[in-house]
mmCIF file of C-alpha atoms in Angstrom:
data_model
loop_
_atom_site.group_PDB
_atom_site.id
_atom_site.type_symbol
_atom_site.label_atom_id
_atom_site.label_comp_id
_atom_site.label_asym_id
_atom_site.label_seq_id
_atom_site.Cartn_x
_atom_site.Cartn_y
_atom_site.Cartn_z
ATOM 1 C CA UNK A 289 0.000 0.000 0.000
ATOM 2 C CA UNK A 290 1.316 3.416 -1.101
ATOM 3 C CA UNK A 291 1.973 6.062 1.596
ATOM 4 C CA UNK A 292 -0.269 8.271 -0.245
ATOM 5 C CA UNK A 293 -3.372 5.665 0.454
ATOM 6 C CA UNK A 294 -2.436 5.033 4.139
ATOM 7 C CA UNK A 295 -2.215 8.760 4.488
ATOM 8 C CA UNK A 296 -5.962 8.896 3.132
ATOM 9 C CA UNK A 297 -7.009 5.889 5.360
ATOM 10 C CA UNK A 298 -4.888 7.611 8.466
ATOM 11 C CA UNK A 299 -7.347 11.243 7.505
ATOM 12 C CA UNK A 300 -10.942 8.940 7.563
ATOM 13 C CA UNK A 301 -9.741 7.174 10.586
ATOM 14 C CA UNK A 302 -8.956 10.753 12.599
ATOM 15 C CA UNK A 303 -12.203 11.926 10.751
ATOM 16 C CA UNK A 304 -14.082 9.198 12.682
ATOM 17 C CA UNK A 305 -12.551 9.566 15.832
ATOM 18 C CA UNK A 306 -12.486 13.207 16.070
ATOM 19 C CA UNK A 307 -14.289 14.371 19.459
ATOM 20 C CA UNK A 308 -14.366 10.796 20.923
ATOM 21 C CA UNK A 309 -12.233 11.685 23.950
ATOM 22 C CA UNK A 310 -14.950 14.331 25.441
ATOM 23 C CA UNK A 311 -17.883 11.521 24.479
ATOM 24 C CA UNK A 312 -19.099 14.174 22.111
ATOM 25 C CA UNK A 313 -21.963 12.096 19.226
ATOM 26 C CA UNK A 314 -21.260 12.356 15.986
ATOM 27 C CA UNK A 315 -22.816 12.050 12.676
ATOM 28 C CA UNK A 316 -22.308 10.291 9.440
ATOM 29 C CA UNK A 317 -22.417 13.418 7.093
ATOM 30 C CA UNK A 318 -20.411 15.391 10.183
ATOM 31 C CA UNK A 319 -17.595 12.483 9.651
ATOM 32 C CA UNK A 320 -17.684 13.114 6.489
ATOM 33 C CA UNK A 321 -17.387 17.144 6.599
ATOM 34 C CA UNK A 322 -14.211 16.674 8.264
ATOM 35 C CA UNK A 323 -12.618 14.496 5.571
ATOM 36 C CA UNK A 324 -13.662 16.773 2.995
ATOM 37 C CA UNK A 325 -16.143 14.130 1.270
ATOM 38 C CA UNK A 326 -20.015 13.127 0.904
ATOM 39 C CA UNK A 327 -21.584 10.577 3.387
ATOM 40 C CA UNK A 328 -21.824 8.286 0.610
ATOM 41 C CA UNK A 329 -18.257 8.463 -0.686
ATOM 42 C CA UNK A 330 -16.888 8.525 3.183
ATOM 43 C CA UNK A 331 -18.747 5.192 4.036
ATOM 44 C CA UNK A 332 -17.837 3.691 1.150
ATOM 45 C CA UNK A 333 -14.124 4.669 1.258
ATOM 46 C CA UNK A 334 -13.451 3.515 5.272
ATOM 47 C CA UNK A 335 -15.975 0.264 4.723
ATOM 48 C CA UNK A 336 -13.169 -0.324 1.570
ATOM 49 C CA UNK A 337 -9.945 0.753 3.745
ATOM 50 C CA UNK A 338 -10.534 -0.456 6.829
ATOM 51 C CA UNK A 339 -13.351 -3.047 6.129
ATOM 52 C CA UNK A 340 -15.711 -1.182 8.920
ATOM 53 C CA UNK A 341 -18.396 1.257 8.542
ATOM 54 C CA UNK A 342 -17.268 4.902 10.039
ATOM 55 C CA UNK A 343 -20.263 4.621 12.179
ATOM 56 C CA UNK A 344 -20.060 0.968 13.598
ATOM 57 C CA UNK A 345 -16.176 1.985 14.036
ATOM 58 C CA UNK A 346 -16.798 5.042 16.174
ATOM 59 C CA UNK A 347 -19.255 3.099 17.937
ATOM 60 C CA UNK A 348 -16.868 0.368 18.845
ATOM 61 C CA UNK A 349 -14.149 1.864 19.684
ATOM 62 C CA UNK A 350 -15.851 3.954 21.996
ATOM 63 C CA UNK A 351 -17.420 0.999 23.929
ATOM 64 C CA UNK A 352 -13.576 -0.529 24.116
ATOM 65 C CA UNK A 353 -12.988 2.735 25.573
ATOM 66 C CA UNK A 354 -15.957 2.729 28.559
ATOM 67 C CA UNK A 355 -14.814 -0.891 29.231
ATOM 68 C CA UNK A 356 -10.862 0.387 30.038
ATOM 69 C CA UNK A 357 -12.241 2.951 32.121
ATOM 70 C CA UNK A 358 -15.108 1.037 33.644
ATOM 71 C CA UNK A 359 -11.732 -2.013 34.458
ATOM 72 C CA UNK A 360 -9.983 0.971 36.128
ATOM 73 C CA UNK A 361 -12.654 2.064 38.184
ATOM 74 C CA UNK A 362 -14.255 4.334 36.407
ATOM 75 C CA UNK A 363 -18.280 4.482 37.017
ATOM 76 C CA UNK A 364 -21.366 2.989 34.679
ATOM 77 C CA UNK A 365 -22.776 7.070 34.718
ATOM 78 C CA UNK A 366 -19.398 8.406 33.732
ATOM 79 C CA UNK A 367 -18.526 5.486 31.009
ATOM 80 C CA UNK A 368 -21.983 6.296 29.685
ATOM 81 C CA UNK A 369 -21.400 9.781 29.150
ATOM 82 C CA UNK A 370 -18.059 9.172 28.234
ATOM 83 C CA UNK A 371 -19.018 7.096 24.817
ATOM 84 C CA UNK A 372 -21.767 9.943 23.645
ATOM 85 C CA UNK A 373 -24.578 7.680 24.997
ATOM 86 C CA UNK A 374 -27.838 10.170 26.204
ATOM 87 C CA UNK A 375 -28.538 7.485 29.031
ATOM 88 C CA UNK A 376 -27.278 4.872 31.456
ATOM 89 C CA UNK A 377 -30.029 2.660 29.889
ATOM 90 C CA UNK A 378 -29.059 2.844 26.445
ATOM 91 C CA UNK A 379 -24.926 2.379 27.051
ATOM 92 C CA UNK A 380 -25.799 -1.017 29.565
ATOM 93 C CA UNK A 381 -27.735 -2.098 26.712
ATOM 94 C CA UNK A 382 -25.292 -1.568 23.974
ATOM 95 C CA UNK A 383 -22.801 -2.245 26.561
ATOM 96 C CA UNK A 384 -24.502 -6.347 27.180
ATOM 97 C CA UNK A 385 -25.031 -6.544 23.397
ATOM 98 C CA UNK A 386 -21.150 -6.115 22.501
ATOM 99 C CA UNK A 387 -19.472 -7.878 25.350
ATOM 100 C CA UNK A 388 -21.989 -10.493 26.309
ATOM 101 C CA UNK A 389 -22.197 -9.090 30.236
ATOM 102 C CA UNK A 390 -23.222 -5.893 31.610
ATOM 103 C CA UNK A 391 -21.111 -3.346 32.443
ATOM 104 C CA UNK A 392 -21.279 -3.935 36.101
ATOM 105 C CA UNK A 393 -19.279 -7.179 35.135
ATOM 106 C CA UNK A 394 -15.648 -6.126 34.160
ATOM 107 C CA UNK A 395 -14.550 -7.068 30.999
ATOM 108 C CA UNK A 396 -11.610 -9.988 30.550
ATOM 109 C CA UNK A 397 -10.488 -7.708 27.506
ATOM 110 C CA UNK A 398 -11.677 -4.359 26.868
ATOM 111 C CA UNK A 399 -11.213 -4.730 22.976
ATOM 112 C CA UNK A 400 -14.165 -5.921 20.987
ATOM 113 C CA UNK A 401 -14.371 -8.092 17.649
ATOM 114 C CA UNK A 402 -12.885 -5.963 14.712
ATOM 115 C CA UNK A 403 -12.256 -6.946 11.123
ATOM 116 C CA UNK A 404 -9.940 -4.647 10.846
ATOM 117 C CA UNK A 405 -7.368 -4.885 14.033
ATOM 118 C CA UNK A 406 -8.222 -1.401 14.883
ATOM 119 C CA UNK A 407 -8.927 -0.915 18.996
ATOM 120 C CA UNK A 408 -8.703 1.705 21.497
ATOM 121 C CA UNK A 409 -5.489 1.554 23.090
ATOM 122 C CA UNK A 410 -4.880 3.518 26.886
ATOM 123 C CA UNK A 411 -4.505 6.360 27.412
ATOM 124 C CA UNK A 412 -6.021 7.799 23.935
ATOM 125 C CA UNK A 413 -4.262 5.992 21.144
ATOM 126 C CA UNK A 414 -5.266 3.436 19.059
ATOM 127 C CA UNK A 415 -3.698 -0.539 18.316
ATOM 128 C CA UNK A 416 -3.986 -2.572 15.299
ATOM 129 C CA UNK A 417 -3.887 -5.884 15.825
ATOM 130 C CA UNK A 418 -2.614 -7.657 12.339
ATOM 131 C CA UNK A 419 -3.734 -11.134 13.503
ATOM 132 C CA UNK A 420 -7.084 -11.076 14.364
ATOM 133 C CA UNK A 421 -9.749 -13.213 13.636
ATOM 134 C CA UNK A 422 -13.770 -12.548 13.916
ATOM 135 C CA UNK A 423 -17.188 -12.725 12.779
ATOM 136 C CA UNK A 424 -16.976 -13.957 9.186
ATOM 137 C CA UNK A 425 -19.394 -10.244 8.019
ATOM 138 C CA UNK A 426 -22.501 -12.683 6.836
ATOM 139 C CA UNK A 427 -22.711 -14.625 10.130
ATOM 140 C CA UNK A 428 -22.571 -10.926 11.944
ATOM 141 C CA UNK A 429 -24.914 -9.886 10.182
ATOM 142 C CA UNK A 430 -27.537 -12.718 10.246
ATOM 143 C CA UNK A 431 -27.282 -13.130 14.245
ATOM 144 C CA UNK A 432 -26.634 -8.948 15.071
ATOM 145 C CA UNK A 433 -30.298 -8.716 12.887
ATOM 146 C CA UNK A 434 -32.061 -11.318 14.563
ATOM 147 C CA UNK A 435 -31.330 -10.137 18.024
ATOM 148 C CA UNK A 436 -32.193 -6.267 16.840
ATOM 149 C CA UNK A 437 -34.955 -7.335 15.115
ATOM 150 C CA UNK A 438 -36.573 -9.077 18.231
ATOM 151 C CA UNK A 439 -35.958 -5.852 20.493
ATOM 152 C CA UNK A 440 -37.965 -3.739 17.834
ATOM 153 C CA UNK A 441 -40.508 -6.089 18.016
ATOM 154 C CA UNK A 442 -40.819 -6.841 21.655
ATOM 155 C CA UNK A 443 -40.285 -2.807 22.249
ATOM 156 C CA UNK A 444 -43.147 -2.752 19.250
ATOM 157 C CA UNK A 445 -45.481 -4.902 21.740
ATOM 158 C CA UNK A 446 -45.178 -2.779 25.004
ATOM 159 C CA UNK A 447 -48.054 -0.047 24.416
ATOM 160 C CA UNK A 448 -50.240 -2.309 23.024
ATOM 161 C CA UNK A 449 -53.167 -3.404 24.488
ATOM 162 C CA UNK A 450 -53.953 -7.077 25.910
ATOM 163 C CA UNK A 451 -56.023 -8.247 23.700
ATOM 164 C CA UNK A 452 -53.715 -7.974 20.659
ATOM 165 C CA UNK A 453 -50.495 -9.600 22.385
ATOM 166 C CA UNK A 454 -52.847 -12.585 23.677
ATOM 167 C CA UNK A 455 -55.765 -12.910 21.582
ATOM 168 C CA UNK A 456 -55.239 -16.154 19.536
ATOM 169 C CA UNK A 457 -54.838 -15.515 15.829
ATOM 170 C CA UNK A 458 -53.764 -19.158 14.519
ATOM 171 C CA UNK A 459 -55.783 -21.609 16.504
ATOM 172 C CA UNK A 460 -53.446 -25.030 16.983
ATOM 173 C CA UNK A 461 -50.364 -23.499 15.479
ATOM 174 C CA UNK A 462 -46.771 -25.000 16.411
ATOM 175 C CA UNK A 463 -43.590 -24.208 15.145
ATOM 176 C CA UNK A 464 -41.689 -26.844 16.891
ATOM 177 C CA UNK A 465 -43.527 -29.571 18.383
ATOM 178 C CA UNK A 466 -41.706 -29.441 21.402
ATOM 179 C CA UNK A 467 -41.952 -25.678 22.376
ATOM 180 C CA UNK A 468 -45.763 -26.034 22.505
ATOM 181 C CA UNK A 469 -48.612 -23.616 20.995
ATOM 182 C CA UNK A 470 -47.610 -20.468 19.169
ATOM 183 C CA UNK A 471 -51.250 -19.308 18.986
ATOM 184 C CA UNK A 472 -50.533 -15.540 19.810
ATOM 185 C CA UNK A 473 -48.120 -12.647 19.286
ATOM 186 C CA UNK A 474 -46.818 -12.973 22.743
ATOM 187 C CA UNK A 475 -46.573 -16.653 22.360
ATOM 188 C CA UNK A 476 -44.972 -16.376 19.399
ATOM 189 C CA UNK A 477 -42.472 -13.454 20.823
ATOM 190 C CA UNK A 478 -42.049 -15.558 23.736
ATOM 191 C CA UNK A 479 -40.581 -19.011 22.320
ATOM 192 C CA UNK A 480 -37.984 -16.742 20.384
ATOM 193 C CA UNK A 481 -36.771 -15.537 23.592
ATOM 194 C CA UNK A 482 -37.148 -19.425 25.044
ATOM 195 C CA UNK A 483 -35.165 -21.029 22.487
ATOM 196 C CA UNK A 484 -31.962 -18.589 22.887
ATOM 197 C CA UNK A 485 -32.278 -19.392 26.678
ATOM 198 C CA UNK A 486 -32.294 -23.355 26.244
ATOM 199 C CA UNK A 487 -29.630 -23.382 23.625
ATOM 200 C CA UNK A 488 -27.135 -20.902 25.471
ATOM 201 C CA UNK A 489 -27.687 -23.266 28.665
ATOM 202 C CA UNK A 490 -26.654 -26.421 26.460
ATOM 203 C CA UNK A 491 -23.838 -24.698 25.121
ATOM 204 C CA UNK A 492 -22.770 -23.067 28.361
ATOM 205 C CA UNK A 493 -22.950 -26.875 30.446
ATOM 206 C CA UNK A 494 -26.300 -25.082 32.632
ATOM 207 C CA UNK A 495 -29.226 -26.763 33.855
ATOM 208 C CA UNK A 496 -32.282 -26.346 31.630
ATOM 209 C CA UNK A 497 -33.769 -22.987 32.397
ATOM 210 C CA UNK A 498 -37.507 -22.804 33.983
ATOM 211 C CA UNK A 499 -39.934 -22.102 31.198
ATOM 212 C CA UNK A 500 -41.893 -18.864 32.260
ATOM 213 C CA UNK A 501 -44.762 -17.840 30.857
ATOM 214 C CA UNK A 502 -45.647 -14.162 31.779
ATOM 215 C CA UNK A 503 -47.914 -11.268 30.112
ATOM 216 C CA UNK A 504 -45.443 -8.702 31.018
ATOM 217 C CA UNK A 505 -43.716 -7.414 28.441
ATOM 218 C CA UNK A 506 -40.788 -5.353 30.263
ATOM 219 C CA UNK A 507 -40.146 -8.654 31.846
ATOM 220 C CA UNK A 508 -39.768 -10.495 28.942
ATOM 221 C CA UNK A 509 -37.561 -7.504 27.320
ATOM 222 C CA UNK A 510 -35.378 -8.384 30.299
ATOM 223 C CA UNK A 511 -35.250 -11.819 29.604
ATOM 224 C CA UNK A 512 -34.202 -10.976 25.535
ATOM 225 C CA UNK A 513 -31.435 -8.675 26.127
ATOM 226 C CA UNK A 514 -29.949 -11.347 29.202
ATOM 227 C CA UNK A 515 -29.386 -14.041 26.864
ATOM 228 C CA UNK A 516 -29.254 -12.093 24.085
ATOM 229 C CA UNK A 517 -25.429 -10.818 25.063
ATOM 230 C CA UNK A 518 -25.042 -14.568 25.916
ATOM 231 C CA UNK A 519 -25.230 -15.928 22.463
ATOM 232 C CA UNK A 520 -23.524 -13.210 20.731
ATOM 233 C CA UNK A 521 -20.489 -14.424 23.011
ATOM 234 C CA UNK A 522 -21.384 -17.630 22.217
ATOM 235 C CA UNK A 523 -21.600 -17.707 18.425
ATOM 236 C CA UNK A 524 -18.181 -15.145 18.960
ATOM 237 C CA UNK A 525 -16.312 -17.688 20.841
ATOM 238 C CA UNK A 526 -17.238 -20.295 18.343
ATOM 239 C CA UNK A 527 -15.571 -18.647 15.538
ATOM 240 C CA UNK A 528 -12.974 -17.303 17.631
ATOM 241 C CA UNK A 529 -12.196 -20.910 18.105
ATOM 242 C CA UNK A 530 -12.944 -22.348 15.023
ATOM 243 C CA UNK A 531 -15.213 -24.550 16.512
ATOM 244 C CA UNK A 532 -17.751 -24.831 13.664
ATOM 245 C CA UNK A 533 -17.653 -28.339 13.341
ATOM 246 C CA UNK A 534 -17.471 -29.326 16.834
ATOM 247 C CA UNK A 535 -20.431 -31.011 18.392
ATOM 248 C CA UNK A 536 -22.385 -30.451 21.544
ATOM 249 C CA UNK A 537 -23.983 -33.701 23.272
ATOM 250 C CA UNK A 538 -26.981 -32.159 24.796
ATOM 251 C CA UNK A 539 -28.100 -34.355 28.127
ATOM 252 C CA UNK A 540 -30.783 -31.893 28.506
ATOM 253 C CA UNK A 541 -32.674 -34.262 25.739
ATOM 254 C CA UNK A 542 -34.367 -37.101 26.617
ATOM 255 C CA UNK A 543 -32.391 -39.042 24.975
ATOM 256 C CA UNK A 544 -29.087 -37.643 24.724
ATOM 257 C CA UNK A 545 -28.689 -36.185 21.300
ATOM 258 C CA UNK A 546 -25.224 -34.891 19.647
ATOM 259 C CA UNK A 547 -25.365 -31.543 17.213
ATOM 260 C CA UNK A 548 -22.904 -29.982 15.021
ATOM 261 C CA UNK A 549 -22.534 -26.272 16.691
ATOM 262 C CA UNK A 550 -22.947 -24.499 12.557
ATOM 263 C CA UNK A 551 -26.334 -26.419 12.346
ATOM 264 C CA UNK A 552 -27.347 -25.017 15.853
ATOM 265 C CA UNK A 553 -26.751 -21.772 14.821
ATOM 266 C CA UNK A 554 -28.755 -22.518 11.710
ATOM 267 C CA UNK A 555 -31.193 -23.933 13.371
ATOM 268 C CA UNK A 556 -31.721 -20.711 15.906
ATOM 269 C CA UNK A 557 -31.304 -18.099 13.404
ATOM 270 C CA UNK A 558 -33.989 -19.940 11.182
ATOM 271 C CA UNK A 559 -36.842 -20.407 13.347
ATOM 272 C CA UNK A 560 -35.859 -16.745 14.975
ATOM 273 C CA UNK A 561 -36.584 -15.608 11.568
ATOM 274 C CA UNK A 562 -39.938 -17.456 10.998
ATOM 275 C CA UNK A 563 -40.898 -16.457 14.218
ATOM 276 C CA UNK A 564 -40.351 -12.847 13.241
ATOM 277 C CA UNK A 565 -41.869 -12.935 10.305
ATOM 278 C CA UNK A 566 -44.978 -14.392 11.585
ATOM 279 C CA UNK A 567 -44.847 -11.885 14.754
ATOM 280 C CA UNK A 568 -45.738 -9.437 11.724
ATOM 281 C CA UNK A 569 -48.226 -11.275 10.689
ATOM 282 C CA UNK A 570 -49.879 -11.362 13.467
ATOM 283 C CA UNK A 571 -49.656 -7.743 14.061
ATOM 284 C CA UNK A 572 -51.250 -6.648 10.860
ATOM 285 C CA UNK A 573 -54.165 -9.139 11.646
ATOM 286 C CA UNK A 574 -54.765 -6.977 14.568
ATOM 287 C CA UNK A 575 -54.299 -3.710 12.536
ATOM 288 C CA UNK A 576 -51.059 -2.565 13.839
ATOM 289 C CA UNK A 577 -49.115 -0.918 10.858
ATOM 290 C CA UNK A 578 -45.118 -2.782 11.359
ATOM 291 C CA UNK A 579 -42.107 -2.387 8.766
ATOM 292 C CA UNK A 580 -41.295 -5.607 6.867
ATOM 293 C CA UNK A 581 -37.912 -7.015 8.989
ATOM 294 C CA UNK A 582 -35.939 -6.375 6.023
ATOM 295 C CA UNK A 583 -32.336 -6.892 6.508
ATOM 296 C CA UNK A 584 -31.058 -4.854 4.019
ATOM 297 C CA UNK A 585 -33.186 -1.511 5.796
ATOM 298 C CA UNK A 586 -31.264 -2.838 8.611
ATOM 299 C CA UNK A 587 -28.063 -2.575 7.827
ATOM 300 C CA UNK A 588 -28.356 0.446 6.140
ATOM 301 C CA UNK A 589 -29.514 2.135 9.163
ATOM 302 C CA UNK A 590 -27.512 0.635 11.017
ATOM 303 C CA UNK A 591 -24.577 1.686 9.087
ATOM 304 C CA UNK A 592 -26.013 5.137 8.793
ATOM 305 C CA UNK A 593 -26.987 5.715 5.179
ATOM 306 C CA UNK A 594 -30.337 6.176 6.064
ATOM 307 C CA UNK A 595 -32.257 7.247 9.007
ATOM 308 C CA UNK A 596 -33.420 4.565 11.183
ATOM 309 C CA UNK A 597 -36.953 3.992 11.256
ATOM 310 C CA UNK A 598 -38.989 2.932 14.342
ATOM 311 C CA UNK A 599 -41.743 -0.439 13.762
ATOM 312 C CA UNK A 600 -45.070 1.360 13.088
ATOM 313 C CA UNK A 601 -44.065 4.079 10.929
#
């Protein structure tokens, strides 16, 4: 690589960092200003250089940051305010999501998956680590939508009124045989959360959890973004590994049964998505107006060349 292009890449990179050591937000087209470019030509150039969207980047980097000051003993508030978060809520959320604890926990290592080597180093530098290995991009994407695309829903769910999340819309319906009647959105919303919880306790050598049915929402938002961070570490540690092929004997079945950890995966992230997809259903049967799930409007937003748009609009 010529000096000339590492220059470039060195500008975007300071363009995307600018302002992160006072926690100030920032802005795809404000990234941009700074490097002299468009939005569009910006995120297309650092996704090219450095194989990372200027926004996810910024975002990362700044949670790698909160969890060095939150292993020094630095406070939640202050870490929160720190990254550019507006609340404590939001940061322990993004916070669970990326590490797979919250950030009461301390983190083992305070730098986060990166296809590109690029971390926050202390004080206020940055490292690049040349070997590293993570998330091949379509396997982040498929398991970072499905666990994004369940918290829209279930946040979706929490002003509406009883009778939609319980009132049964498919009389009889299963999914799986074994996880019972999916008759209703909350049903339906439920056994997405259920099946994360049983297949992070096989893989994690727990006890098969207590199945528990509840009306409350909140609580069952609680129960999504728990294991949630549990199998993103999971499905992280099993390609940190390169433990695709292994297989997991799982004594919670009666009998014993022995699965290939890819299929699992499969398996979760394909029912997740039929369960999604019919949580939609469902909601337009009751006359609630919800956006289609599609992952491309994801990962747009997400990558911020569009706006994000809430479910309902």
């Amino acid at each position: 690589m010529s000096e000339q292009v590492r220059d470039r890449l060195r500008e975007l990179l300071d363009a995307v960092l600018d302002g992160a050591d006072d926690g100030q937000p920032r802005t795809l087209a404000q990234m941009a200003g700074d490097a002299y470019t468009s939005p569009y030509h910006f995120n297309r150039l650092l996704s090219r250089g450095a194989g990372e969207p200027p926004v996810a980047m910024r975002r990362r980097v700044m949670l790698e940051r909160a969890a060095w000051q939150l292993q020094h003993g630095g406070t939640v508030t202050d870490a929160a305010w720190a990254a550019g978060y507006e609340s404590v809520e939001g940061f322990s959320r993004a916070y669970a999501k990326a590490f797979g604890h919250p950030p009461s926990t301390a983190a083992v290592s305070h730098w986060l998956p990166a296809p590109n080597g690029i971390h926050f180093h202390p004080p206020e530098s940055l490292w690049v680590d040349s070997q590293e290995r993570v998330l091949a991009p379509l396997t982040e994407q498929l398991v970072m939508h499905d666990v994004d695309d369940t918290r829209a829903l279930l946040d979706l769910t929490k002003g509406l009124p009883e009778e939609v999340l319980v009132g049964v819309r498919l009389p009889g319906h299963e999914v799986l045989p074994w996880d019972g009647p999916e008759e209703s959105l909350l049903q339906v919303l439920e056994a997405t959360v259920w099946a994360k919880e049983c297949w992070v306790a096989s893989i994690e050598g727990l006890s098969m959890p207590v199945r528990r049915h509840s009306g409350d929402v909140a609580a069952l938002i609680e129960r999504h973004e728990s294991v949630a961070a549990r199998w993103l570490a999971v499905v992280r540690d099993i390609e940190r590994r390169g433990a695709w092929e292994d297989r997991l004997v799982d004594a919670l079945c009666e009998p014993p049964e022995s699965f290939q950890m890819g299929s699992v995966v499969a398996h979760v992230l394909t029912y997740a998505a039929h369960r999604r997809l019919l949580a939609r259903m469902m909601l337009r049967m009751a006359g609630v107006e919800v956006d289609r799930g599609d992952p491309i409007d994801w990962l747009r937003a997400r990558r911020g060349e569009v706006p994000p748009r809430t479910l309902g609009q």
